[in-house]
PDB file of C-alpha atoms in Angstrom:
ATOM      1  CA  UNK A   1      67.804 -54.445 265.613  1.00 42.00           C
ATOM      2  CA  UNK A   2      67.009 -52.588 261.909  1.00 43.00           C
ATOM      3  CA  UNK A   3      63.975 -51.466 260.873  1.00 49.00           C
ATOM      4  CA  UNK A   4      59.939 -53.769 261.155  1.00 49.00           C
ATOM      5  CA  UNK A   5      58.659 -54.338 257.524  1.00 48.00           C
ATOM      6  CA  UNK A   6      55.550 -53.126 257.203  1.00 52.00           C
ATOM      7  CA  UNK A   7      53.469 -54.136 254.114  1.00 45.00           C
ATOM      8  CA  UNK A   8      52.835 -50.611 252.648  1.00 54.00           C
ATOM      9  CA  UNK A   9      56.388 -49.956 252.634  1.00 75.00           C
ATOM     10  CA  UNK A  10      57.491 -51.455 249.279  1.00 88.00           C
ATOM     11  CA  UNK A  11      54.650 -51.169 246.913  1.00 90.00           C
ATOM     12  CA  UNK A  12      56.303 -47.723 245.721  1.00 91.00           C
ATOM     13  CA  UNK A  13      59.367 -50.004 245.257  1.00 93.00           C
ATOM     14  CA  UNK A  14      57.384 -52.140 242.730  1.00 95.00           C
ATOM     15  CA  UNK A  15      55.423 -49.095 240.948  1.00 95.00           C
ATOM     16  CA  UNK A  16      59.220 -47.390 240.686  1.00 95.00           C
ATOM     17  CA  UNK A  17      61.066 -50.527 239.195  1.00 96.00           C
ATOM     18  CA  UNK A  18      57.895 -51.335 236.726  1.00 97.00           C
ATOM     19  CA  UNK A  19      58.130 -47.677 235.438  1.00 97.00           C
ATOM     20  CA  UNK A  20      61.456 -47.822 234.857  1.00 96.00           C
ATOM     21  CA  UNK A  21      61.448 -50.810 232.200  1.00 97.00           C
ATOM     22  CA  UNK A  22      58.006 -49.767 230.740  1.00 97.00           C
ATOM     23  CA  UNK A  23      58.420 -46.130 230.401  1.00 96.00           C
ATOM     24  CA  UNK A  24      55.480 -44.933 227.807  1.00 96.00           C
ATOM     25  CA  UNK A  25      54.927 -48.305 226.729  1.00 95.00           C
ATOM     26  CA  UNK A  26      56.139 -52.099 226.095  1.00 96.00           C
ATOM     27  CA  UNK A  27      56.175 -51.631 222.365  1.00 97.00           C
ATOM     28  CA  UNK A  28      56.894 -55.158 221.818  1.00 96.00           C
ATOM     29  CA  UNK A  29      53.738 -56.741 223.920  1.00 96.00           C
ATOM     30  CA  UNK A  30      51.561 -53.918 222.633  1.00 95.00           C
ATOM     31  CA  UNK A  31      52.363 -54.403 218.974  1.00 96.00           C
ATOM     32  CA  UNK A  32      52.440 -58.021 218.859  1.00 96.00           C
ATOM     33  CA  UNK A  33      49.862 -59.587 221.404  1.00 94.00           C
ATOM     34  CA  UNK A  34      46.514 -58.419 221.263  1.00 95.00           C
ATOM     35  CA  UNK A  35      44.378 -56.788 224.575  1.00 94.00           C
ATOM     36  CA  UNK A  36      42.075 -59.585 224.758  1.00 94.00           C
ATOM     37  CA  UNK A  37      45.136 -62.136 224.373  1.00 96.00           C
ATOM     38  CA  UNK A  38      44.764 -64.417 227.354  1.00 96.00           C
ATOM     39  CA  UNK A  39      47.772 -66.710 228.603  1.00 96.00           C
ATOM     40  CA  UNK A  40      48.885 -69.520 231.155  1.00 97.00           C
ATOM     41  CA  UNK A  41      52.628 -69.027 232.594  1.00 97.00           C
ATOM     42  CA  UNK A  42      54.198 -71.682 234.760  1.00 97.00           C
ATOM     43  CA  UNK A  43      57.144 -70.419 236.901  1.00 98.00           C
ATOM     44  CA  UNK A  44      59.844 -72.940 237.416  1.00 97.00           C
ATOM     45  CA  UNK A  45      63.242 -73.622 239.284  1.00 98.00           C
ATOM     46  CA  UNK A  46      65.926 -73.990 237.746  1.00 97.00           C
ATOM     47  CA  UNK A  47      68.170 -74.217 239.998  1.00 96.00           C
ATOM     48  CA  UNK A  48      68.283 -75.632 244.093  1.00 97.00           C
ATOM     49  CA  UNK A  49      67.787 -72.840 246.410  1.00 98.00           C
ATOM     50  CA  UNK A  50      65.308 -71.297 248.956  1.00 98.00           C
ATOM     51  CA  UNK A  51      62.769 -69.047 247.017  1.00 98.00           C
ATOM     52  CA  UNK A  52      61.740 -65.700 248.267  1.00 98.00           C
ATOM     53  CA  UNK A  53      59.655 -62.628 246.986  1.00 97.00           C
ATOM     54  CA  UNK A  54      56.576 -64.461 246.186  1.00 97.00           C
ATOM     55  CA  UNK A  55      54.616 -61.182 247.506  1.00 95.00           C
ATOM     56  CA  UNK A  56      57.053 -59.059 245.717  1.00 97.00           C
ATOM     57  CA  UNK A  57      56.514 -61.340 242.238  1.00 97.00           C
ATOM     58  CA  UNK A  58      52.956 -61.203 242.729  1.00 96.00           C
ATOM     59  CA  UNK A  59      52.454 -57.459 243.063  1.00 96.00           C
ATOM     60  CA  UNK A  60      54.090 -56.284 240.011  1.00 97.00           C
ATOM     61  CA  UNK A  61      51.530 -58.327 237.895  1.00 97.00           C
ATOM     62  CA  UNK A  62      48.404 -56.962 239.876  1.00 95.00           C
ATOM     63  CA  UNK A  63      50.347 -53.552 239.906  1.00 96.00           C
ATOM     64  CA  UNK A  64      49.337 -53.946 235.999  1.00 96.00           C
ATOM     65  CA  UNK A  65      46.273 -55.955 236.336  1.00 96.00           C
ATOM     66  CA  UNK A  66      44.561 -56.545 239.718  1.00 96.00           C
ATOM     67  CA  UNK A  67      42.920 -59.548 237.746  1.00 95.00           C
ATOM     68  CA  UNK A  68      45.672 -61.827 237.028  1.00 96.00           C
ATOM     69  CA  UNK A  69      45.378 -65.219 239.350  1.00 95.00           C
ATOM     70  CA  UNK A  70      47.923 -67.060 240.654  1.00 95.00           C
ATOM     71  CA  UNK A  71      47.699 -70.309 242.155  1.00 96.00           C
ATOM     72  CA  UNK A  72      51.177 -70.834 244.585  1.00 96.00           C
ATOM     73  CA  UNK A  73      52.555 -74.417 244.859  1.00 96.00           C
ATOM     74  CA  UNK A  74      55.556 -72.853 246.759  1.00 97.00           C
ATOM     75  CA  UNK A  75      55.801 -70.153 249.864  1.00 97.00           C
ATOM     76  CA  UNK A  76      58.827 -67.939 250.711  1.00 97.00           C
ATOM     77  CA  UNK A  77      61.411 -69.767 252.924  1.00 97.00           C
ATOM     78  CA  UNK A  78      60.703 -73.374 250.794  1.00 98.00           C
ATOM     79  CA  UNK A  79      63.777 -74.827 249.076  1.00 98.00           C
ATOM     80  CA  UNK A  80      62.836 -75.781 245.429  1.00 98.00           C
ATOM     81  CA  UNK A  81      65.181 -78.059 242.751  1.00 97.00           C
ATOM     82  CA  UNK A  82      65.157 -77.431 239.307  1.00 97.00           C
ATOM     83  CA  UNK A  83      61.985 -78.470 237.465  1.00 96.00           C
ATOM     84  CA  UNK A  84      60.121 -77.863 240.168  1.00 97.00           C
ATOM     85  CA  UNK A  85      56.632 -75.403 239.236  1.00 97.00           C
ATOM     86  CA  UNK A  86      56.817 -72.558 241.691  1.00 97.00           C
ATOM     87  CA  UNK A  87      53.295 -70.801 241.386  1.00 97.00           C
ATOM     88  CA  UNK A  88      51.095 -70.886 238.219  1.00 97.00           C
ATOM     89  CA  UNK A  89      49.851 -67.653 236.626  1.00 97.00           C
ATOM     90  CA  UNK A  90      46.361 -66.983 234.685  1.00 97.00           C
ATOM     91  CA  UNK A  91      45.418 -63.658 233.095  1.00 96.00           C
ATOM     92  CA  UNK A  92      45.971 -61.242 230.009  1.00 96.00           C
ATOM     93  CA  UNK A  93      48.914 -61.845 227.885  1.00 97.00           C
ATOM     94  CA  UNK A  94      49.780 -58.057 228.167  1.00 97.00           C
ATOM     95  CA  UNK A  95      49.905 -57.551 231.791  1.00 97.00           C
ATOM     96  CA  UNK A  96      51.988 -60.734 231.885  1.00 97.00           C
ATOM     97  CA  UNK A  97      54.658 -60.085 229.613  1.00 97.00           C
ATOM     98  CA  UNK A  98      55.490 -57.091 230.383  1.00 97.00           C
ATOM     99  CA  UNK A  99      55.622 -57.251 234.400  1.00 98.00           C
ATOM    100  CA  UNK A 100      57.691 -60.705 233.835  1.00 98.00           C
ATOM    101  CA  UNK A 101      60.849 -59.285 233.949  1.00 98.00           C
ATOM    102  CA  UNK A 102      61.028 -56.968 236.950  1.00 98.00           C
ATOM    103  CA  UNK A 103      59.111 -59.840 238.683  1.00 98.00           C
ATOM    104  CA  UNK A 104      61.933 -62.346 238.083  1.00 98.00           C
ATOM    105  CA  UNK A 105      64.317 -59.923 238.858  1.00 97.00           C
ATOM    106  CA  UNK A 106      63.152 -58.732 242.292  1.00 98.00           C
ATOM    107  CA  UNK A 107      62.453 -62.784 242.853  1.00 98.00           C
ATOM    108  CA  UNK A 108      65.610 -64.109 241.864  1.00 98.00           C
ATOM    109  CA  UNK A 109      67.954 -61.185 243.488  1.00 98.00           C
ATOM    110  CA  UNK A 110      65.615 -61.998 246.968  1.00 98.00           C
ATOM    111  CA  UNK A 111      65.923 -65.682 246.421  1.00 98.00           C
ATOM    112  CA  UNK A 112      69.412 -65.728 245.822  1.00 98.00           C
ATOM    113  CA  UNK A 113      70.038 -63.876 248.902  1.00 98.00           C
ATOM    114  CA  UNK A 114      67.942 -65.952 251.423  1.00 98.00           C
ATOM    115  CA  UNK A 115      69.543 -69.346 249.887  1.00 98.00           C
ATOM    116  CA  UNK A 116      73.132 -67.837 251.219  1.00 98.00           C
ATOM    117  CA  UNK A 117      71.204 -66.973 254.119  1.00 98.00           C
ATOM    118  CA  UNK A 118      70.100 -70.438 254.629  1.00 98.00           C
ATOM    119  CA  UNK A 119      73.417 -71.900 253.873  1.00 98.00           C
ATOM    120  CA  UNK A 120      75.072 -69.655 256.341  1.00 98.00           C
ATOM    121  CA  UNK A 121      72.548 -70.442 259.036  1.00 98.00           C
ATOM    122  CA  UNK A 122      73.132 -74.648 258.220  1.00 98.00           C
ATOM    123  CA  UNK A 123      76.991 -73.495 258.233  1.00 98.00           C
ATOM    124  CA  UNK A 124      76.698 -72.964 261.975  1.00 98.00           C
ATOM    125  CA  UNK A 125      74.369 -74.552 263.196  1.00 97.00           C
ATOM    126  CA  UNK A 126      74.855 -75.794 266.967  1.00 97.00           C
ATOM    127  CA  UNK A 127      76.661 -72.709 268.097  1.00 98.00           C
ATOM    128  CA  UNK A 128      75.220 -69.667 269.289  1.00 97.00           C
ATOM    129  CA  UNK A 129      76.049 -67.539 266.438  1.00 98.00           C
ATOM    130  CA  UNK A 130      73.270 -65.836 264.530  1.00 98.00           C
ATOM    131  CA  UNK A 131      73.592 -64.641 261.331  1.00 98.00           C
ATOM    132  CA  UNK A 132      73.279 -61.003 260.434  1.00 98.00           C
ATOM    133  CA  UNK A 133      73.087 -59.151 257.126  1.00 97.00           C
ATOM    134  CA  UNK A 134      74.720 -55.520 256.788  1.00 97.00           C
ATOM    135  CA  UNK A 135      74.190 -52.280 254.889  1.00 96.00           C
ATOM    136  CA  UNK A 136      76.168 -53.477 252.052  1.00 96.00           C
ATOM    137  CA  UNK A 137      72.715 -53.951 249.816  1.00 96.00           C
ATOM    138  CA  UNK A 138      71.891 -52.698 246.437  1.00 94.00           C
ATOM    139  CA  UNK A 139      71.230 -49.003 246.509  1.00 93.00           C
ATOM    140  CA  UNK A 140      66.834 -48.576 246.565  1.00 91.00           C
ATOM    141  CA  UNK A 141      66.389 -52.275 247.440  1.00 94.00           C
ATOM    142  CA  UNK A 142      67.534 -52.982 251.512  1.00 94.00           C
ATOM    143  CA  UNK A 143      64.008 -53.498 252.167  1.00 93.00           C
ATOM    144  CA  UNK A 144      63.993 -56.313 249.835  1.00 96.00           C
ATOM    145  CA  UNK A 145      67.509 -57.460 250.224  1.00 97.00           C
ATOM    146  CA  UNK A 146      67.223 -57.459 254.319  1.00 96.00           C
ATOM    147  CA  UNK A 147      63.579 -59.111 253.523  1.00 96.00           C
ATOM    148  CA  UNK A 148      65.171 -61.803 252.145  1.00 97.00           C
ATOM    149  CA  UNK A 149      67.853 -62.332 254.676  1.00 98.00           C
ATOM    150  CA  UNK A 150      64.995 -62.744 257.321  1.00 97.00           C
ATOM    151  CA  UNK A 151      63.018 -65.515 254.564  1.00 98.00           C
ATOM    152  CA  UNK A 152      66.825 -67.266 254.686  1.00 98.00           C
ATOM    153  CA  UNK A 153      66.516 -67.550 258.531  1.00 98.00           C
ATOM    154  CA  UNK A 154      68.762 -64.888 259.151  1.00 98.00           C
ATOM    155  CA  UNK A 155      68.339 -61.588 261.498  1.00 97.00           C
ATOM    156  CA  UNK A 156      68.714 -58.202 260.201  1.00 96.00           C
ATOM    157  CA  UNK A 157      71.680 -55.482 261.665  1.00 96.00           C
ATOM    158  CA  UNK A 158      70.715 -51.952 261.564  1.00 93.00           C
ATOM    159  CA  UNK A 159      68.481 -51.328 258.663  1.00 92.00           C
ATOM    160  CA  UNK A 160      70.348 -47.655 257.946  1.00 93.00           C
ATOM    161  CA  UNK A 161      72.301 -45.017 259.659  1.00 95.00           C
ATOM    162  CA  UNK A 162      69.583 -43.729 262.223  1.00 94.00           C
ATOM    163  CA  UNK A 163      68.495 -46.520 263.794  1.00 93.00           C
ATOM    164  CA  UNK A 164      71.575 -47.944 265.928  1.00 95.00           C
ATOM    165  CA  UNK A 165      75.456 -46.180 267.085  1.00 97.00           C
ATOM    166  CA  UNK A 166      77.972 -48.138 265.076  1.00 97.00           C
ATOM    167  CA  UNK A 167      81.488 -46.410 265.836  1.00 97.00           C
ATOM    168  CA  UNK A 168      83.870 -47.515 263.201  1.00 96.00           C
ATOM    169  CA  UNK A 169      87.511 -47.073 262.605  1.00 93.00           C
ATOM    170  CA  UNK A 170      87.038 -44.190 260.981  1.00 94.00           C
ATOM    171  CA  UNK A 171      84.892 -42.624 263.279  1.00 95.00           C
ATOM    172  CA  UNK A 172      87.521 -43.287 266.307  1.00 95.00           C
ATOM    173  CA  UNK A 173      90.266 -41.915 264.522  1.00 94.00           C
ATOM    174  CA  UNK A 174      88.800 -38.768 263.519  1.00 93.00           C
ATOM    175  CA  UNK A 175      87.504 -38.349 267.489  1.00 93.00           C
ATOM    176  CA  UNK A 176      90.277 -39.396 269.300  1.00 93.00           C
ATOM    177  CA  UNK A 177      89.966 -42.871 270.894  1.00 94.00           C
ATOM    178  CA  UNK A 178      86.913 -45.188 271.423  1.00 96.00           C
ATOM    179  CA  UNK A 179      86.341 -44.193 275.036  1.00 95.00           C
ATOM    180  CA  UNK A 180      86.097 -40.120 273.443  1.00 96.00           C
ATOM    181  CA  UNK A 181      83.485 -41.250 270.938  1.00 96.00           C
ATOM    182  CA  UNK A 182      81.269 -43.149 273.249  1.00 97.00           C
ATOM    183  CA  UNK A 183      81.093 -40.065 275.361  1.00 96.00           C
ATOM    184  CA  UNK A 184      80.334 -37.624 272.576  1.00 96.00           C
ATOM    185  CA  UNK A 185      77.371 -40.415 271.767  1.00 97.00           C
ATOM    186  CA  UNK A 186      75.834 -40.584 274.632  1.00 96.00           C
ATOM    187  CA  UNK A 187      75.854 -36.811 275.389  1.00 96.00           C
ATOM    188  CA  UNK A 188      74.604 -36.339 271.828  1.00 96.00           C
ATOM    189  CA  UNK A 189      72.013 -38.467 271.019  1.00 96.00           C
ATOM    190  CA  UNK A 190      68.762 -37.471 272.582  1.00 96.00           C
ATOM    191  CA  UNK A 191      67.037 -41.227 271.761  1.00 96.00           C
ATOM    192  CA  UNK A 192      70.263 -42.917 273.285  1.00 96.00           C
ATOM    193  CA  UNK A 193      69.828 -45.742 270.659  1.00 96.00           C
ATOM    194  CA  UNK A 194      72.473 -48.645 271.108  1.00 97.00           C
ATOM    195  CA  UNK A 195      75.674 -48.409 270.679  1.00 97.00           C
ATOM    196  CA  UNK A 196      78.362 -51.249 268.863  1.00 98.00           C
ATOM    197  CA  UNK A 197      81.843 -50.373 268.676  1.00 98.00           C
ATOM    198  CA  UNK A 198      84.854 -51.733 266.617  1.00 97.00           C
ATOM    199  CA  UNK A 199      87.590 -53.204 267.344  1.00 97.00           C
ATOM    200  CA  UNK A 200      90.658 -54.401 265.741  1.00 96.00           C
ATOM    201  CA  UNK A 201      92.615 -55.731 268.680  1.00 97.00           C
ATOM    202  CA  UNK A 202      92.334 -57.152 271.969  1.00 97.00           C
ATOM    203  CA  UNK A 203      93.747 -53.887 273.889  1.00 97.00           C
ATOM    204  CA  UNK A 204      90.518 -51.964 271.644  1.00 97.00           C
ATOM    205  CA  UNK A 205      88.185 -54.325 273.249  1.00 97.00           C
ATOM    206  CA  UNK A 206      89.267 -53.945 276.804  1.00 97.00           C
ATOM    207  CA  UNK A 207      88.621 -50.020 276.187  1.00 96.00           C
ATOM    208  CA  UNK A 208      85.670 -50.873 274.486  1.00 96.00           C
ATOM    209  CA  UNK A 209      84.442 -53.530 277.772  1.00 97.00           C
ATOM    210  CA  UNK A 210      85.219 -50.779 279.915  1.00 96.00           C
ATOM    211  CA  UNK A 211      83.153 -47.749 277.977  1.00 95.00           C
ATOM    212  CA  UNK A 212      79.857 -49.892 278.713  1.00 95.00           C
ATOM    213  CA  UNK A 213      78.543 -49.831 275.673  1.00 97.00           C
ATOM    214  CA  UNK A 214      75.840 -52.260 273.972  1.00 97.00           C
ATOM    215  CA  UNK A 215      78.205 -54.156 271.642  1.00 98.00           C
ATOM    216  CA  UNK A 216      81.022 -54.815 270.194  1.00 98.00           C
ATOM    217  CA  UNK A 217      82.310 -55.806 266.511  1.00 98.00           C
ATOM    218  CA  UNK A 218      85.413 -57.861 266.306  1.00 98.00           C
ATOM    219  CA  UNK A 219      86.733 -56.882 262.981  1.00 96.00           C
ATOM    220  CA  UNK A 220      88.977 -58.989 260.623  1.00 95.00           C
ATOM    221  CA  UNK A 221      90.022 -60.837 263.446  1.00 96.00           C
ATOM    222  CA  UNK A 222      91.425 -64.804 263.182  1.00 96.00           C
ATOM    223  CA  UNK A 223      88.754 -67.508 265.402  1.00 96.00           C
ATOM    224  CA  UNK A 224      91.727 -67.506 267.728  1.00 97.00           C
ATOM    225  CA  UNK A 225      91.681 -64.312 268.215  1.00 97.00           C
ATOM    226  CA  UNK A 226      87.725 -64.131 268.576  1.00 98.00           C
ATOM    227  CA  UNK A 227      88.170 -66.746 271.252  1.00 98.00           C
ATOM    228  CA  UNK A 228      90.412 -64.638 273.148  1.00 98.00           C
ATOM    229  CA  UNK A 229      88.062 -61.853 272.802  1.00 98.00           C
ATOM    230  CA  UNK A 230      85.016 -64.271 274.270  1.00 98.00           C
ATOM    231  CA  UNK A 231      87.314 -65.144 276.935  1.00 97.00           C
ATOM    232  CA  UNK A 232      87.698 -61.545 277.937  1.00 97.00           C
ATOM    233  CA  UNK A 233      84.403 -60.416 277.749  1.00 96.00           C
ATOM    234  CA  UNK A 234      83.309 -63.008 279.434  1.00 95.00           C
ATOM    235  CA  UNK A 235      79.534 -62.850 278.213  1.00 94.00           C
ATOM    236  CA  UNK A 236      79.886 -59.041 279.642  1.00 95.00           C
ATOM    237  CA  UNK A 237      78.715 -57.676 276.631  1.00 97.00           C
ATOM    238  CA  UNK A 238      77.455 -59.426 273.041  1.00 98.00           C
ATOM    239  CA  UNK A 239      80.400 -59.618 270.282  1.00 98.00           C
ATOM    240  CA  UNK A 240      80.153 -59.778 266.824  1.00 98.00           C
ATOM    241  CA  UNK A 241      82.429 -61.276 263.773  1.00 98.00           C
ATOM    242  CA  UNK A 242      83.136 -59.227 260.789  1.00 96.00           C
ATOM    243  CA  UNK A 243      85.368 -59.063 257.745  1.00 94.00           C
ATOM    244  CA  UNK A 244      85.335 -61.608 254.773  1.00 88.00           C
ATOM    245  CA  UNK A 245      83.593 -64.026 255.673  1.00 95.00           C
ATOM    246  CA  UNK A 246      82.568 -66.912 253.183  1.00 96.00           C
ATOM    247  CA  UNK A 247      80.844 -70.356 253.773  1.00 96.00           C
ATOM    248  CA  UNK A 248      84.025 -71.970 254.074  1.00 96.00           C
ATOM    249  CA  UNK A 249      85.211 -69.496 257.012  1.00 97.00           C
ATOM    250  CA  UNK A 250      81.781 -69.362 258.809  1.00 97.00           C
ATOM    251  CA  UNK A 251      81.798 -72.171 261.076  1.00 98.00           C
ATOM    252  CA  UNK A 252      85.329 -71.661 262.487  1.00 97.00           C
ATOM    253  CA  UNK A 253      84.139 -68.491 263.064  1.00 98.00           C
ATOM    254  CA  UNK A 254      81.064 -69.134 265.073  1.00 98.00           C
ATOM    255  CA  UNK A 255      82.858 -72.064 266.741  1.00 98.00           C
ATOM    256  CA  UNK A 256      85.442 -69.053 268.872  1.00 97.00           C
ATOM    257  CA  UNK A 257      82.109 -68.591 270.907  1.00 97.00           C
ATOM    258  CA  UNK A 258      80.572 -64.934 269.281  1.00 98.00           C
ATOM    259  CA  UNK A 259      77.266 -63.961 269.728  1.00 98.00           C
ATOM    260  CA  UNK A 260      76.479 -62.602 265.696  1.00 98.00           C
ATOM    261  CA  UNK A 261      78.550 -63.113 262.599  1.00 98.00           C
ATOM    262  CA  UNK A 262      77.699 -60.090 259.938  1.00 98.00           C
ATOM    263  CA  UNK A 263      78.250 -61.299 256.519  1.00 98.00           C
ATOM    264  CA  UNK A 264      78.035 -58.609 254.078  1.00 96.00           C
ATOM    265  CA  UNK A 265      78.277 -61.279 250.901  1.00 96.00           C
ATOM    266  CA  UNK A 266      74.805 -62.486 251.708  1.00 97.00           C
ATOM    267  CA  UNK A 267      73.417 -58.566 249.278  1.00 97.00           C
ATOM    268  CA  UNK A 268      76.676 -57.610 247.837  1.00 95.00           C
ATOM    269  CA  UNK A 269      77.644 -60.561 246.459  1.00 92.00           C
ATOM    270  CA  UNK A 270      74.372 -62.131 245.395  1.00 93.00           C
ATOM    271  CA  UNK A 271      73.696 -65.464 242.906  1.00 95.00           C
ATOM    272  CA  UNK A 272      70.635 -64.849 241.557  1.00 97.00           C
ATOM    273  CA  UNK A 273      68.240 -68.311 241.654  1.00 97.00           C
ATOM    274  CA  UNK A 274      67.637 -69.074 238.365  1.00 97.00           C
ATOM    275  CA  UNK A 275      64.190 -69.530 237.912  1.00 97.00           C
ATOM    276  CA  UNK A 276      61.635 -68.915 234.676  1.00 96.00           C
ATOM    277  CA  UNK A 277      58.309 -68.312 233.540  1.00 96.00           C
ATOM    278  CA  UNK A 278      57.307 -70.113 230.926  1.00 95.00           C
ATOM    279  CA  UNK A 279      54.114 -69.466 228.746  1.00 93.00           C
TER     280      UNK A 279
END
């Protein structure tokens, strides 16, 4: 599911964000360092975690100066402890300072996220569960966010709106009943993408079983209830946890037997990684 990342996608990401703190001009760098000014920077954990965004840190630096080199003693998906030196950086003082910050920040919202990931995936590990991510991301940054997920070890859900049916509560109130919607779905949409439903109870997923469709979301439900649910189905069709969950809930949860647990804390909720770069 969700959208492929293709590497042209996100450089407009980068160019937008570095606009946004530079506007017409880092008055502070420009007045104080000169152009010729040229500077080592070490970046450094500070923290445990898994890092991610290397590519991301790396292009707002070249987006200012194609020149600056950078010699990586880290790649995306490596856990790192504080002290450790993450990459090295060479190049003008200029360029440097005033790409530092939006590089930290897309690294250490990106990091942050995949060491949850990570976590998550450890939490439940020797089930069949697989961790997804959700559409609960920072508004302008789900490419990054869901990129970050997938560095974590994670699998993405449905990167927006358009690419997968997700009937929700709201959606089967408003139509009439789960079988009604699935109908209207299938009549409707010309690509006949997959469809998940949700369900609150156990009668919902019988009505859900019996409308066929692709998958279905067991929401806010207790592991006992979950286990019911996988005894129903009966491997029929894929089912998936979701509501609250934390680290401390996950493994119960994948331990009733679902296929996916969706855990929208991994980009709503996100610890940044505390990392530096130090001239």
């Amino acid at each position: 599911m969700g959208k492929r990342f293709e590497m042209n996608d996100w450089h407009n990401l980068v160019k937008l964000a570095l606009a946004e703190d530079i506007g017409d001009g880092d008055v502070t760098t420009d007045c104080t360092i000169t152009e010729d000014k040229e500077i080592v920077a070490r970046l450094l954990a500070k923290s445990d975690g898994i890092i991610a965004g290397l590519e991301v840190f790396l292009a707002c630096f070249q987006e200012l100066d194609p020149s600056i080199q950078f010699k990586w003693n880290k790649s995306d998906g490596d856990a790192v402890r504080p002290g450790e030196k993450i990459a090295l950086l060479k190049g003008k003082a200029r360029a440097i300072l005033t790409a530092e910050r939006t590089a930290l920040n897309f690294l250490q919202r990106m990091s942050g996220i995949a060491t949850l990931t990570r976590q998550m995936v450890e939490a439940v590990k020797g089930t069949r569960a697989k961790i997804l991510d959700t559409r609960k991301t920072a508004p302008g940054l789900r490419y990054f966010d869901k990129w970050a997920v997938r560095i974590g070890g994670g699998q993405n859900h449905r990167f927006g709106l358009y690419d997968m049916v997700l009937i929700k509560d709201n959606h089967i109130v408003a139509c009439g009943g789960i079988r009604q919607a699935v109908e209207r779905v299938r009549v409707c949409d010309k690509k006949q993408r997959l469809i998940e439903v949700e369900v609150k109870n156990l009668d919902e997923l019988r009505e859900a079983i019996d409308s066929g469709v692709d998958r279905i979301l067991l929401d806010n439900m207790s592991p006992e209830t979950m286990k019911q649910a996988v005894g129903i189905c009966g491997g029929r069709i894929p089912l998936e946890a979701s509501g609250n969950v934390t680290i401390e809930t996950v493994r119960p949860i994948a331990e009733s037997g679902v296929d996916f647990i969706s855990v929208g804390a991994l980009t709503h909720s996100v610890k940044a990684l505390d990392v530096s770069l130090i001239v």
